[in-house]
């Protein structure tokens, strides 16, 4: 149930969104809208005007983020995102002289766990998934065939380039150069442009899609954002593709992967194949090497396999007669 804002809060909220809409990408604007509403709602529900928020109020808000809601707790990353949004909102208020200081500047973010997402597949599992996704022609109906074809195109694009789902959703057809096997990412994370790269197979898939498949897809429903490569916003894209991936993964009994899991899987697979970590940094568009270095971490199963393979006593065990 949505919180009803008072007139003063409504005016600030609308001005805040209007300020950032022309200054950010579509996906970044949606994130601002998504995070700022519950942030402002908390102050409204506690009868604290935005122009009178104190440091203590912000500390109380921070503590509220740690409280479980409907039996679930926010992740550390989500808590950080809400606090960052608070800092952005009050930076706007200071800029336009609605408040004198930014109370969120004094709030420390919780420490992010220095681990990578488990939302990845091993190489044989990824190959199995991508193989199944090529079988869209076996679908029982035209609508199911189109849905599976969409999952195939998006998955190939994400795994080839390692781009984020939001970046894929924002692509325009002219951003794809299949001959050069390049994808132009405009206004990506951090507001920066970069080039992503297609494999030869992915270039062929995208070439066919742009020439033939895209027109069919737009004609059959995905045309809310018809000027974009994939025809829709990131929320709709992710929901549709993630739902299909979940169904397939459960059916063939492999770990469930999401759109973002292709990015993590690519980074891990490149590293295991011997790719230089700085090359991986460039491929994934990480601004700092620290982000890429998370892929150097190995899990316990990897360590167990290494022990079994290289430990001297293990070789004795293998040579022992039955």
mmCIF file of C-alpha atoms in Angstrom:
data_model
loop_
_atom_site.group_PDB
_atom_site.id
_atom_site.type_symbol
_atom_site.label_atom_id
_atom_site.label_comp_id
_atom_site.label_asym_id
_atom_site.label_seq_id
_atom_site.Cartn_x
_atom_site.Cartn_y
_atom_site.Cartn_z
ATOM 1 C CA UNK A 1 0.000 0.000 0.000
ATOM 2 C CA UNK A 2 1.468 3.325 -1.085
ATOM 3 C CA UNK A 3 2.115 6.118 1.388
ATOM 4 C CA UNK A 4 0.220 9.336 0.744
ATOM 5 C CA UNK A 5 2.645 12.266 0.820
ATOM 6 C CA UNK A 6 1.715 15.693 2.108
ATOM 7 C CA UNK A 7 1.791 18.529 -0.422
ATOM 8 C CA UNK A 8 5.271 19.727 0.614
ATOM 9 C CA UNK A 9 6.770 16.225 0.364
ATOM 10 C CA UNK A 10 5.016 15.574 -2.938
ATOM 11 C CA UNK A 11 6.466 18.767 -4.380
ATOM 12 C CA UNK A 12 10.008 17.836 -3.265
ATOM 13 C CA UNK A 13 9.662 14.286 -4.591
ATOM 14 C CA UNK A 14 8.452 15.463 -7.994
ATOM 15 C CA UNK A 15 11.155 18.146 -8.242
ATOM 16 C CA UNK A 16 13.821 15.592 -7.302
ATOM 17 C CA UNK A 17 12.699 13.173 -10.021
ATOM 18 C CA UNK A 18 12.304 15.956 -12.586
ATOM 19 C CA UNK A 19 15.866 17.112 -11.875
ATOM 20 C CA UNK A 20 17.446 13.698 -12.447
ATOM 21 C CA UNK A 21 15.291 12.421 -15.332
ATOM 22 C CA UNK A 22 17.162 14.320 -18.090
ATOM 23 C CA UNK A 23 20.514 13.848 -16.350
ATOM 24 C CA UNK A 24 20.599 10.054 -16.099
ATOM 25 C CA UNK A 25 19.989 6.995 -18.234
ATOM 26 C CA UNK A 26 16.524 5.436 -18.297
ATOM 27 C CA UNK A 27 17.647 2.567 -16.073
ATOM 28 C CA UNK A 28 19.385 4.900 -13.600
ATOM 29 C CA UNK A 29 16.268 7.078 -13.403
ATOM 30 C CA UNK A 30 14.112 4.026 -12.675
ATOM 31 C CA UNK A 31 16.513 3.049 -9.890
ATOM 32 C CA UNK A 32 16.300 6.545 -8.394
ATOM 33 C CA UNK A 33 12.507 6.407 -8.549
ATOM 34 C CA UNK A 34 12.410 2.890 -7.084
ATOM 35 C CA UNK A 35 14.713 3.632 -4.129
ATOM 36 C CA UNK A 36 13.651 7.188 -3.295
ATOM 37 C CA UNK A 37 9.954 6.420 -2.788
ATOM 38 C CA UNK A 38 10.314 4.043 0.222
ATOM 39 C CA UNK A 39 13.058 6.303 1.612
ATOM 40 C CA UNK A 40 10.785 9.355 1.584
ATOM 41 C CA UNK A 41 7.836 7.238 2.746
ATOM 42 C CA UNK A 42 9.666 6.337 5.968
ATOM 43 C CA UNK A 43 10.082 9.991 6.924
ATOM 44 C CA UNK A 44 6.499 10.733 5.925
ATOM 45 C CA UNK A 45 5.124 7.853 8.004
ATOM 46 C CA UNK A 46 7.138 9.058 10.993
ATOM 47 C CA UNK A 47 5.846 12.615 10.488
ATOM 48 C CA UNK A 48 9.310 14.053 9.870
ATOM 49 C CA UNK A 49 9.353 16.804 7.200
ATOM 50 C CA UNK A 50 12.223 16.379 4.736
ATOM 51 C CA UNK A 51 13.293 19.956 5.438
ATOM 52 C CA UNK A 52 13.694 19.154 9.142
ATOM 53 C CA UNK A 53 15.506 15.798 9.113
ATOM 54 C CA UNK A 54 18.227 15.550 11.760
ATOM 55 C CA UNK A 55 21.234 13.231 12.042
ATOM 56 C CA UNK A 56 19.380 11.296 14.738
ATOM 57 C CA UNK A 57 16.422 10.837 12.370
ATOM 58 C CA UNK A 58 18.780 9.434 9.758
ATOM 59 C CA UNK A 59 20.324 7.053 12.311
ATOM 60 C CA UNK A 60 16.834 5.845 13.204
ATOM 61 C CA UNK A 61 16.114 5.331 9.513
ATOM 62 C CA UNK A 62 19.341 3.370 9.128
ATOM 63 C CA UNK A 63 18.390 1.143 12.059
ATOM 64 C CA UNK A 64 14.973 0.537 10.501
ATOM 65 C CA UNK A 65 16.662 -0.944 7.436
ATOM 66 C CA UNK A 66 18.040 -3.747 9.605
ATOM 67 C CA UNK A 67 14.575 -4.739 10.815
ATOM 68 C CA UNK A 68 12.978 -7.733 9.049
ATOM 69 C CA UNK A 69 9.929 -6.959 6.916
ATOM 70 C CA UNK A 70 7.472 -9.756 6.232
ATOM 71 C CA UNK A 71 10.030 -12.189 7.628
ATOM 72 C CA UNK A 72 12.805 -11.036 5.285
ATOM 73 C CA UNK A 73 15.841 -8.871 5.901
ATOM 74 C CA UNK A 74 17.398 -6.497 3.401
ATOM 75 C CA UNK A 75 20.767 -7.520 2.040
ATOM 76 C CA UNK A 76 23.821 -5.440 2.907
ATOM 77 C CA UNK A 77 23.887 -4.185 -0.676
ATOM 78 C CA UNK A 78 20.260 -3.021 -0.499
ATOM 79 C CA UNK A 79 20.895 -1.177 2.771
ATOM 80 C CA UNK A 80 23.857 0.595 1.172
ATOM 81 C CA UNK A 81 21.733 1.541 -1.831
ATOM 82 C CA UNK A 82 19.027 3.117 0.333
ATOM 83 C CA UNK A 83 21.624 5.088 2.291
ATOM 84 C CA UNK A 84 23.265 6.256 -0.935
ATOM 85 C CA UNK A 85 19.870 7.372 -2.186
ATOM 86 C CA UNK A 86 19.369 9.347 1.014
ATOM 87 C CA UNK A 87 22.695 11.063 0.408
ATOM 88 C CA UNK A 88 21.658 11.842 -3.186
ATOM 89 C CA UNK A 89 18.264 13.219 -2.137
ATOM 90 C CA UNK A 90 19.683 15.546 0.488
ATOM 91 C CA UNK A 91 22.497 16.629 -1.806
ATOM 92 C CA UNK A 92 19.700 17.813 -4.106
ATOM 93 C CA UNK A 93 17.974 19.587 -1.207
ATOM 94 C CA UNK A 94 21.205 21.361 -0.237
ATOM 95 C CA UNK A 95 21.860 22.356 -3.857
ATOM 96 C CA UNK A 96 18.491 24.082 -4.102
ATOM 97 C CA UNK A 97 18.748 25.576 -0.604
ATOM 98 C CA UNK A 98 15.858 23.648 0.893
ATOM 99 C CA UNK A 99 18.125 22.467 3.737
ATOM 100 C CA UNK A 100 21.494 23.708 4.986
ATOM 101 C CA UNK A 101 23.346 20.424 5.446
ATOM 102 C CA UNK A 102 23.181 16.809 4.316
ATOM 103 C CA UNK A 103 22.567 14.587 7.384
ATOM 104 C CA UNK A 104 23.300 11.422 5.398
ATOM 105 C CA UNK A 105 26.958 12.425 4.991
ATOM 106 C CA UNK A 106 27.681 11.377 8.573
ATOM 107 C CA UNK A 107 26.177 7.899 8.219
ATOM 108 C CA UNK A 108 28.567 5.006 7.662
ATOM 109 C CA UNK A 109 27.603 2.293 5.210
ATOM 110 C CA UNK A 110 27.654 -1.319 6.415
ATOM 111 C CA UNK A 111 30.671 -3.271 5.223
ATOM 112 C CA UNK A 112 29.925 -5.225 2.086
ATOM 113 C CA UNK A 113 30.907 -8.920 2.227
ATOM 114 C CA UNK A 114 34.015 -9.484 0.118
ATOM 115 C CA UNK A 115 32.548 -12.384 -1.815
ATOM 116 C CA UNK A 116 31.119 -12.878 -5.251
ATOM 117 C CA UNK A 117 27.547 -13.950 -5.958
ATOM 118 C CA UNK A 118 26.878 -17.676 -6.056
ATOM 119 C CA UNK A 119 24.575 -17.007 -9.005
ATOM 120 C CA UNK A 120 26.929 -18.666 -11.494
ATOM 121 C CA UNK A 121 27.098 -21.866 -13.481
ATOM 122 C CA UNK A 122 30.102 -24.048 -14.155
ATOM 123 C CA UNK A 123 31.203 -24.325 -17.766
ATOM 124 C CA UNK A 124 29.467 -27.669 -18.565
ATOM 125 C CA UNK A 125 26.271 -26.389 -16.935
ATOM 126 C CA UNK A 126 26.400 -23.177 -18.963
ATOM 127 C CA UNK A 127 26.975 -25.113 -22.181
ATOM 128 C CA UNK A 128 23.989 -27.331 -21.370
ATOM 129 C CA UNK A 129 21.752 -24.315 -20.683
ATOM 130 C CA UNK A 130 22.750 -22.474 -23.864
ATOM 131 C CA UNK A 131 22.247 -25.644 -25.891
ATOM 132 C CA UNK A 132 18.697 -25.989 -24.582
ATOM 133 C CA UNK A 133 17.993 -22.332 -25.341
ATOM 134 C CA UNK A 134 18.765 -22.963 -29.034
ATOM 135 C CA UNK A 135 15.825 -25.403 -29.204
ATOM 136 C CA UNK A 136 13.165 -22.674 -29.346
ATOM 137 C CA UNK A 137 11.828 -24.104 -32.628
ATOM 138 C CA UNK A 138 10.543 -27.117 -30.672
ATOM 139 C CA UNK A 139 8.001 -25.001 -28.767
ATOM 140 C CA UNK A 140 4.354 -26.077 -28.947
ATOM 141 C CA UNK A 141 2.890 -22.692 -29.894
ATOM 142 C CA UNK A 142 3.992 -19.530 -31.683
ATOM 143 C CA UNK A 143 3.810 -17.479 -28.466
ATOM 144 C CA UNK A 144 5.934 -20.036 -26.594
ATOM 145 C CA UNK A 145 8.378 -20.149 -29.504
ATOM 146 C CA UNK A 146 8.745 -16.375 -29.412
ATOM 147 C CA UNK A 147 9.259 -16.411 -25.645
ATOM 148 C CA UNK A 148 11.982 -19.046 -25.875
ATOM 149 C CA UNK A 149 13.624 -17.249 -28.796
ATOM 150 C CA UNK A 150 13.767 -14.071 -26.705
ATOM 151 C CA UNK A 151 15.419 -15.988 -23.849
ATOM 152 C CA UNK A 152 17.919 -17.411 -26.333
ATOM 153 C CA UNK A 153 18.883 -14.010 -27.798
ATOM 154 C CA UNK A 154 19.160 -12.249 -24.436
ATOM 155 C CA UNK A 155 21.146 -15.068 -22.825
ATOM 156 C CA UNK A 156 23.622 -15.260 -25.712
ATOM 157 C CA UNK A 157 24.061 -11.470 -25.616
ATOM 158 C CA UNK A 158 24.611 -11.375 -21.837
ATOM 159 C CA UNK A 159 27.020 -14.312 -21.701
ATOM 160 C CA UNK A 160 29.044 -13.112 -24.686
ATOM 161 C CA UNK A 161 29.494 -9.539 -23.490
ATOM 162 C CA UNK A 162 29.086 -9.735 -19.714
ATOM 163 C CA UNK A 163 26.949 -6.580 -19.823
ATOM 164 C CA UNK A 164 24.341 -5.882 -17.152
ATOM 165 C CA UNK A 165 20.636 -6.463 -17.814
ATOM 166 C CA UNK A 166 19.969 -2.729 -17.520
ATOM 167 C CA UNK A 167 22.655 -2.035 -20.118
ATOM 168 C CA UNK A 168 21.165 -4.650 -22.455
ATOM 169 C CA UNK A 169 17.667 -3.199 -22.056
ATOM 170 C CA UNK A 170 18.930 0.297 -22.943
ATOM 171 C CA UNK A 171 20.654 -0.799 -26.173
ATOM 172 C CA UNK A 172 19.532 0.575 -29.528
ATOM 173 C CA UNK A 173 19.865 -1.457 -32.751
ATOM 174 C CA UNK A 174 22.561 0.943 -33.976
ATOM 175 C CA UNK A 175 24.643 0.144 -30.885
ATOM 176 C CA UNK A 176 25.344 -3.320 -32.307
ATOM 177 C CA UNK A 177 28.084 -3.672 -34.932
ATOM 178 C CA UNK A 178 28.024 -7.332 -35.907
ATOM 179 C CA UNK A 179 30.852 -6.990 -38.426
ATOM 180 C CA UNK A 180 33.233 -5.524 -35.866
ATOM 181 C CA UNK A 181 31.622 -7.691 -33.142
ATOM 182 C CA UNK A 182 31.239 -4.670 -30.883
ATOM 183 C CA UNK A 183 28.461 -3.336 -28.666
ATOM 184 C CA UNK A 184 28.410 0.304 -27.624
ATOM 185 C CA UNK A 185 27.284 0.716 -24.010
ATOM 186 C CA UNK A 186 26.091 4.278 -23.528
ATOM 187 C CA UNK A 187 25.826 5.825 -20.099
ATOM 188 C CA UNK A 188 26.529 2.546 -18.309
ATOM 189 C CA UNK A 189 27.226 2.148 -14.606
ATOM 190 C CA UNK A 190 28.830 5.324 -13.320
ATOM 191 C CA UNK A 191 27.481 7.215 -16.337
ATOM 192 C CA UNK A 192 30.361 6.084 -18.554
ATOM 193 C CA UNK A 193 30.376 4.805 -22.137
ATOM 194 C CA UNK A 194 32.373 1.721 -23.112
ATOM 195 C CA UNK A 195 32.668 -0.989 -25.749
ATOM 196 C CA UNK A 196 31.645 -4.598 -25.097
ATOM 197 C CA UNK A 197 32.532 -7.473 -27.409
ATOM 198 C CA UNK A 198 30.575 -10.240 -29.101
ATOM 199 C CA UNK A 199 31.805 -13.753 -29.797
ATOM 200 C CA UNK A 200 31.498 -14.877 -33.408
ATOM 201 C CA UNK A 201 28.453 -16.998 -32.535
ATOM 202 C CA UNK A 202 26.788 -14.157 -30.627
ATOM 203 C CA UNK A 203 27.389 -11.792 -33.565
ATOM 204 C CA UNK A 204 25.582 -14.244 -35.867
ATOM 205 C CA UNK A 205 22.668 -14.546 -33.409
ATOM 206 C CA UNK A 206 22.343 -10.757 -33.081
ATOM 207 C CA UNK A 207 22.690 -10.261 -36.836
ATOM 208 C CA UNK A 208 19.757 -12.588 -37.526
ATOM 209 C CA UNK A 209 17.735 -11.071 -34.690
ATOM 210 C CA UNK A 210 18.183 -7.506 -35.967
ATOM 211 C CA UNK A 211 17.367 -8.477 -39.555
ATOM 212 C CA UNK A 212 14.411 -10.757 -38.898
ATOM 213 C CA UNK A 213 13.594 -11.663 -35.285
ATOM 214 C CA UNK A 214 13.262 -8.196 -33.817
ATOM 215 C CA UNK A 215 10.441 -7.162 -36.126
ATOM 216 C CA UNK A 216 8.444 -10.247 -35.151
ATOM 217 C CA UNK A 217 9.102 -9.692 -31.458
ATOM 218 C CA UNK A 218 7.963 -6.067 -31.595
ATOM 219 C CA UNK A 219 4.863 -7.047 -33.551
ATOM 220 C CA UNK A 220 3.934 -9.673 -30.939
ATOM 221 C CA UNK A 221 3.954 -7.502 -27.846
ATOM 222 C CA UNK A 222 7.406 -6.229 -26.832
ATOM 223 C CA UNK A 223 7.034 -2.727 -28.231
ATOM 224 C CA UNK A 224 6.607 -0.497 -25.183
ATOM 225 C CA UNK A 225 10.061 0.851 -25.999
ATOM 226 C CA UNK A 226 10.046 0.058 -29.702
ATOM 227 C CA UNK A 227 13.148 2.090 -30.499
ATOM 228 C CA UNK A 228 15.300 -0.143 -28.298
ATOM 229 C CA UNK A 229 17.013 -3.317 -29.429
ATOM 230 C CA UNK A 230 14.964 -5.583 -27.160
ATOM 231 C CA UNK A 231 11.795 -3.489 -27.116
ATOM 232 C CA UNK A 232 11.241 -3.113 -23.387
ATOM 233 C CA UNK A 233 12.510 -1.818 -20.049
ATOM 234 C CA UNK A 234 14.877 -3.691 -17.765
ATOM 235 C CA UNK A 235 12.198 -4.769 -15.257
ATOM 236 C CA UNK A 236 10.061 -6.435 -17.938
ATOM 237 C CA UNK A 237 13.104 -7.919 -19.646
ATOM 238 C CA UNK A 238 14.572 -9.383 -16.463
ATOM 239 C CA UNK A 239 11.241 -10.751 -15.212
ATOM 240 C CA UNK A 240 10.502 -12.539 -18.493
ATOM 241 C CA UNK A 241 13.987 -13.967 -19.015
ATOM 242 C CA UNK A 242 14.614 -14.886 -15.375
ATOM 243 C CA UNK A 243 11.303 -16.744 -15.231
ATOM 244 C CA UNK A 244 12.218 -18.804 -18.277
ATOM 245 C CA UNK A 245 15.720 -19.518 -17.010
ATOM 246 C CA UNK A 246 14.373 -20.696 -13.657
ATOM 247 C CA UNK A 247 12.019 -23.132 -15.358
ATOM 248 C CA UNK A 248 14.726 -24.574 -17.613
ATOM 249 C CA UNK A 249 17.355 -24.849 -14.863
ATOM 250 C CA UNK A 250 14.996 -26.741 -12.570
ATOM 251 C CA UNK A 251 13.933 -29.028 -15.389
ATOM 252 C CA UNK A 252 17.507 -30.100 -16.220
ATOM 253 C CA UNK A 253 18.607 -30.000 -12.565
ATOM 254 C CA UNK A 254 21.288 -27.323 -12.711
ATOM 255 C CA UNK A 255 21.584 -24.312 -10.351
ATOM 256 C CA UNK A 256 19.130 -21.532 -11.189
ATOM 257 C CA UNK A 257 20.782 -18.573 -12.898
ATOM 258 C CA UNK A 258 19.465 -15.059 -13.516
ATOM 259 C CA UNK A 259 20.365 -12.420 -16.089
ATOM 260 C CA UNK A 260 23.096 -11.026 -13.841
ATOM 261 C CA UNK A 261 24.484 -14.514 -13.319
ATOM 262 C CA UNK A 262 25.733 -14.561 -16.916
ATOM 263 C CA UNK A 263 28.053 -11.671 -16.039
ATOM 264 C CA UNK A 264 29.447 -13.431 -12.969
ATOM 265 C CA UNK A 265 29.763 -16.705 -14.872
ATOM 266 C CA UNK A 266 31.651 -15.058 -17.728
ATOM 267 C CA UNK A 267 34.164 -13.444 -15.364
ATOM 268 C CA UNK A 268 34.730 -16.745 -13.578
ATOM 269 C CA UNK A 269 35.024 -18.780 -16.772
ATOM 270 C CA UNK A 270 37.479 -16.358 -18.389
ATOM 271 C CA UNK A 271 39.686 -16.453 -15.311
ATOM 272 C CA UNK A 272 39.650 -20.257 -15.166
ATOM 273 C CA UNK A 273 40.585 -20.367 -18.847
ATOM 274 C CA UNK A 274 43.709 -18.313 -18.098
ATOM 275 C CA UNK A 275 42.549 -14.866 -19.222
ATOM 276 C CA UNK A 276 44.551 -12.001 -17.697
ATOM 277 C CA UNK A 277 42.620 -10.331 -14.909
ATOM 278 C CA UNK A 278 43.144 -6.859 -16.423
ATOM 279 C CA UNK A 279 41.605 -8.070 -19.661
ATOM 280 C CA UNK A 280 38.612 -9.344 -17.682
ATOM 281 C CA UNK A 281 38.406 -5.928 -16.037
ATOM 282 C CA UNK A 282 38.130 -4.275 -19.460
ATOM 283 C CA UNK A 283 35.641 -6.846 -20.781
ATOM 284 C CA UNK A 284 33.300 -6.423 -17.801
ATOM 285 C CA UNK A 285 33.767 -2.658 -17.605
ATOM 286 C CA UNK A 286 34.956 -2.599 -13.995
ATOM 287 C CA UNK A 287 36.306 0.815 -13.059
ATOM 288 C CA UNK A 288 38.447 -0.633 -10.274
ATOM 289 C CA UNK A 289 40.505 -3.807 -10.389
ATOM 290 C CA UNK A 290 39.249 -4.664 -6.891
ATOM 291 C CA UNK A 291 35.847 -5.560 -8.374
ATOM 292 C CA UNK A 292 37.429 -7.969 -10.846
ATOM 293 C CA UNK A 293 39.704 -9.550 -8.246
ATOM 294 C CA UNK A 294 36.681 -11.111 -6.576
ATOM 295 C CA UNK A 295 36.748 -13.676 -9.392
ATOM 296 C CA UNK A 296 40.105 -14.934 -8.121
ATOM 297 C CA UNK A 297 38.415 -16.324 -5.045
ATOM 298 C CA UNK A 298 37.808 -20.041 -5.191
ATOM 299 C CA UNK A 299 35.097 -21.934 -3.337
ATOM 300 C CA UNK A 300 35.575 -24.847 -0.977
ATOM 301 C CA UNK A 301 34.749 -27.441 -3.610
ATOM 302 C CA UNK A 302 37.525 -26.057 -5.810
ATOM 303 C CA UNK A 303 39.963 -26.333 -2.902
ATOM 304 C CA UNK A 304 38.885 -29.906 -2.188
ATOM 305 C CA UNK A 305 39.431 -30.819 -5.840
ATOM 306 C CA UNK A 306 42.894 -29.230 -5.781
ATOM 307 C CA UNK A 307 43.810 -31.174 -2.631
ATOM 308 C CA UNK A 308 42.604 -34.416 -4.248
ATOM 309 C CA UNK A 309 44.556 -33.696 -7.416
ATOM 310 C CA UNK A 310 47.873 -32.475 -6.027
ATOM 311 C CA UNK A 311 48.339 -33.691 -2.444
ATOM 312 C CA UNK A 312 51.185 -36.286 -2.243
ATOM 313 C CA UNK A 313 49.264 -38.614 0.053
ATOM 314 C CA UNK A 314 46.306 -38.621 -2.353
ATOM 315 C CA UNK A 315 48.542 -40.042 -5.097
ATOM 316 C CA UNK A 316 49.592 -42.831 -2.721
ATOM 317 C CA UNK A 317 45.959 -43.640 -2.088
ATOM 318 C CA UNK A 318 45.269 -43.936 -5.834
ATOM 319 C CA UNK A 319 48.250 -46.269 -6.330
ATOM 320 C CA UNK A 320 47.337 -48.572 -3.410
ATOM 321 C CA UNK A 321 46.248 -52.035 -4.675
ATOM 322 C CA UNK A 322 42.696 -53.113 -3.994
#
